Amino acid sequence: KSSIEECKLTPESLAKMIQLISDGTISGKIAKQILPDLLDSGKDPQAVVEEKGLVQISDSGELEGLIQDIIDNNPKQVEQYRGGKTKLFGFFVGQVMKASKGRANPKLVNELVTKLLNN
């Protein structure tokens, strides 16, 4: 265990990380991923996110393509979902998050999965 004195995360860096979450650059999950690095290194949060390739995917075109691939590859689940088994919605969201390695914007994923499954 480290003491608070050994913590290299500055209040300014913490504020920057919170701003990255607020402006949609990263998700809360990504923030949790980079926090240990920030505590140990004191690096700039933006730099850590960029060097690890963790910028959140918020491009609806890119996400729609990913979601469409998942829908196309899971016709049985689509049929069940459209037949009333709405709990499968979580399956589709989970597949998108898995395919994007957790980088997809969760709010946007929910909106786009709803839109594409109900077409």
Tab-separated table of C-alpha atoms in Angstrom:
chain	number	residue	atom	x	y	z
A	1	LYS	CA	0.000	0.000	0.000
A	2	SER	CA	1.065	3.558	-0.676
A	3	SER	CA	0.557	6.547	1.525
A	4	ILE	CA	-1.225	9.687	0.374
A	5	GLU	CA	2.134	11.459	0.311
A	6	GLU	CA	3.370	8.986	-2.324
A	7	CYS	CA	0.373	9.588	-4.584
A	8	LYS	CA	1.456	11.427	-7.720
A	9	LEU	CA	-2.051	12.313	-8.880
A	10	THR	CA	-2.506	16.070	-8.487
A	11	PRO	CA	-5.851	17.786	-7.977
A	12	GLU	CA	-5.343	19.380	-11.403
A	13	SER	CA	-4.890	15.976	-13.054
A	14	LEU	CA	-7.956	14.613	-11.294
A	15	ALA	CA	-9.928	17.622	-12.530
A	16	LYS	CA	-8.662	16.966	-16.090
A	17	MET	CA	-9.749	13.336	-15.870
A	18	ILE	CA	-13.204	14.391	-14.690
A	19	GLN	CA	-13.375	16.864	-17.580
A	20	LEU	CA	-12.496	14.056	-20.031
A	21	ILE	CA	-15.477	12.108	-18.678
A	22	SER	CA	-17.753	15.168	-18.808
A	23	ASP	CA	-16.925	16.014	-22.409
A	24	GLY	CA	-17.338	12.393	-23.548
A	25	THR	CA	-13.684	11.769	-24.426
A	26	ILE	CA	-13.616	8.797	-22.041
A	27	SER	CA	-16.197	6.781	-20.119
A	28	GLY	CA	-16.242	6.138	-16.393
A	29	LYS	CA	-14.972	2.621	-17.120
A	30	ILE	CA	-11.969	3.996	-18.995
A	31	ALA	CA	-11.323	6.460	-16.152
A	32	LYS	CA	-11.139	3.525	-13.735
A	33	GLN	CA	-8.686	1.828	-16.086
A	34	ILE	CA	-6.281	4.783	-16.202
A	35	LEU	CA	-6.566	5.816	-12.539
A	36	PRO	CA	-3.811	3.438	-11.296
A	37	ASP	CA	-1.440	4.864	-13.926
A	38	LEU	CA	-2.279	8.408	-12.859
A	39	LEU	CA	-1.742	7.558	-9.188
A	40	ASP	CA	1.657	5.980	-9.910
A	41	SER	CA	3.013	8.254	-12.623
A	42	GLY	CA	1.405	11.656	-12.176
A	43	LYS	CA	1.119	11.849	-15.977
A	44	ASP	CA	-1.430	14.022	-17.731
A	45	PRO	CA	-4.739	12.101	-18.085
A	46	GLN	CA	-5.145	13.103	-21.744
A	47	ALA	CA	-1.641	11.774	-22.514
A	48	VAL	CA	-2.345	8.440	-20.776
A	49	VAL	CA	-5.648	8.042	-22.652
A	50	GLU	CA	-3.985	8.767	-25.985
A	51	GLU	CA	-0.916	6.575	-25.432
A	52	LYS	CA	-3.132	3.631	-24.452
A	53	GLY	CA	-5.568	4.245	-27.323
A	54	LEU	CA	-8.528	4.551	-24.975
A	55	VAL	CA	-10.386	7.489	-26.504
A	56	GLN	CA	-14.098	6.715	-26.422
A	57	ILE	CA	-15.762	5.970	-29.760
A	58	SER	CA	-18.557	8.513	-30.195
A	59	ASP	CA	-18.773	8.452	-33.996
A	60	SER	CA	-22.304	7.232	-34.700
A	61	GLY	CA	-21.343	6.099	-38.213
A	62	GLU	CA	-18.554	3.899	-36.895
A	63	LEU	CA	-20.759	2.499	-34.137
A	64	GLU	CA	-23.693	1.864	-36.496
A	65	GLY	CA	-21.420	-0.253	-38.705
A	66	LEU	CA	-20.241	-2.240	-35.696
A	67	ILE	CA	-23.803	-2.727	-34.419
A	68	GLN	CA	-25.078	-3.721	-37.870
A	69	ASP	CA	-22.351	-6.395	-38.095
A	70	ILE	CA	-23.426	-7.770	-34.712
A	71	ILE	CA	-27.093	-7.769	-35.759
A	72	ASP	CA	-26.225	-9.491	-39.053
A	73	ASN	CA	-24.162	-12.142	-37.243
A	74	ASN	CA	-26.861	-12.932	-34.665
A	75	PRO	CA	-30.111	-13.466	-36.634
A	76	LYS	CA	-31.552	-15.880	-34.042
A	77	GLN	CA	-31.185	-13.338	-31.213
A	78	VAL	CA	-32.625	-10.574	-33.428
A	79	GLU	CA	-35.669	-12.732	-34.184
A	80	GLN	CA	-36.129	-13.523	-30.473
A	81	TYR	CA	-35.732	-9.848	-29.515
A	82	ARG	CA	-38.262	-8.731	-32.115
A	83	GLY	CA	-40.554	-11.517	-30.905
A	84	GLY	CA	-40.736	-9.921	-27.474
A	85	LYS	CA	-37.665	-11.221	-25.648
A	86	THR	CA	-36.461	-7.685	-24.868
A	87	LYS	CA	-33.926	-8.852	-22.283
A	88	LEU	CA	-31.721	-9.685	-25.274
A	89	PHE	CA	-31.134	-5.943	-25.655
A	90	GLY	CA	-28.349	-6.305	-23.079
A	91	PHE	CA	-26.785	-9.067	-25.179
A	92	PHE	CA	-26.466	-6.718	-28.159
A	93	VAL	CA	-25.078	-3.861	-26.063
A	94	GLY	CA	-22.605	-6.271	-24.466
A	95	GLN	CA	-21.465	-7.513	-27.873
A	96	VAL	CA	-20.848	-3.933	-29.029
A	97	MET	CA	-18.862	-3.126	-25.888
A	98	LYS	CA	-16.862	-6.338	-26.332
A	99	ALA	CA	-16.165	-5.624	-30.020
A	100	SER	CA	-15.070	-2.058	-29.211
A	101	LYS	CA	-12.971	-3.238	-26.239
A	102	GLY	CA	-15.096	-1.066	-23.939
A	103	ARG	CA	-14.371	2.111	-25.893
A	104	ALA	CA	-17.857	2.663	-27.364
A	105	ASN	CA	-19.884	5.517	-25.859
A	106	PRO	CA	-22.468	3.556	-23.798
A	107	LYS	CA	-25.251	6.126	-24.143
A	108	LEU	CA	-24.831	6.293	-27.913
A	109	VAL	CA	-24.634	2.493	-28.147
A	110	ASN	CA	-27.991	2.177	-26.349
A	111	GLU	CA	-29.612	4.706	-28.692
A	112	LEU	CA	-28.199	3.106	-31.847
A	113	VAL	CA	-28.947	-0.491	-30.823
A	114	THR	CA	-32.547	0.530	-30.122
A	115	LYS	CA	-32.791	2.295	-33.490
A	116	LEU	CA	-31.268	-0.569	-35.495
A	117	LEU	CA	-33.100	-3.399	-33.737
A	118	ASN	CA	-36.453	-1.691	-34.180
A	119	ASN	CA	-36.043	-1.165	-37.932
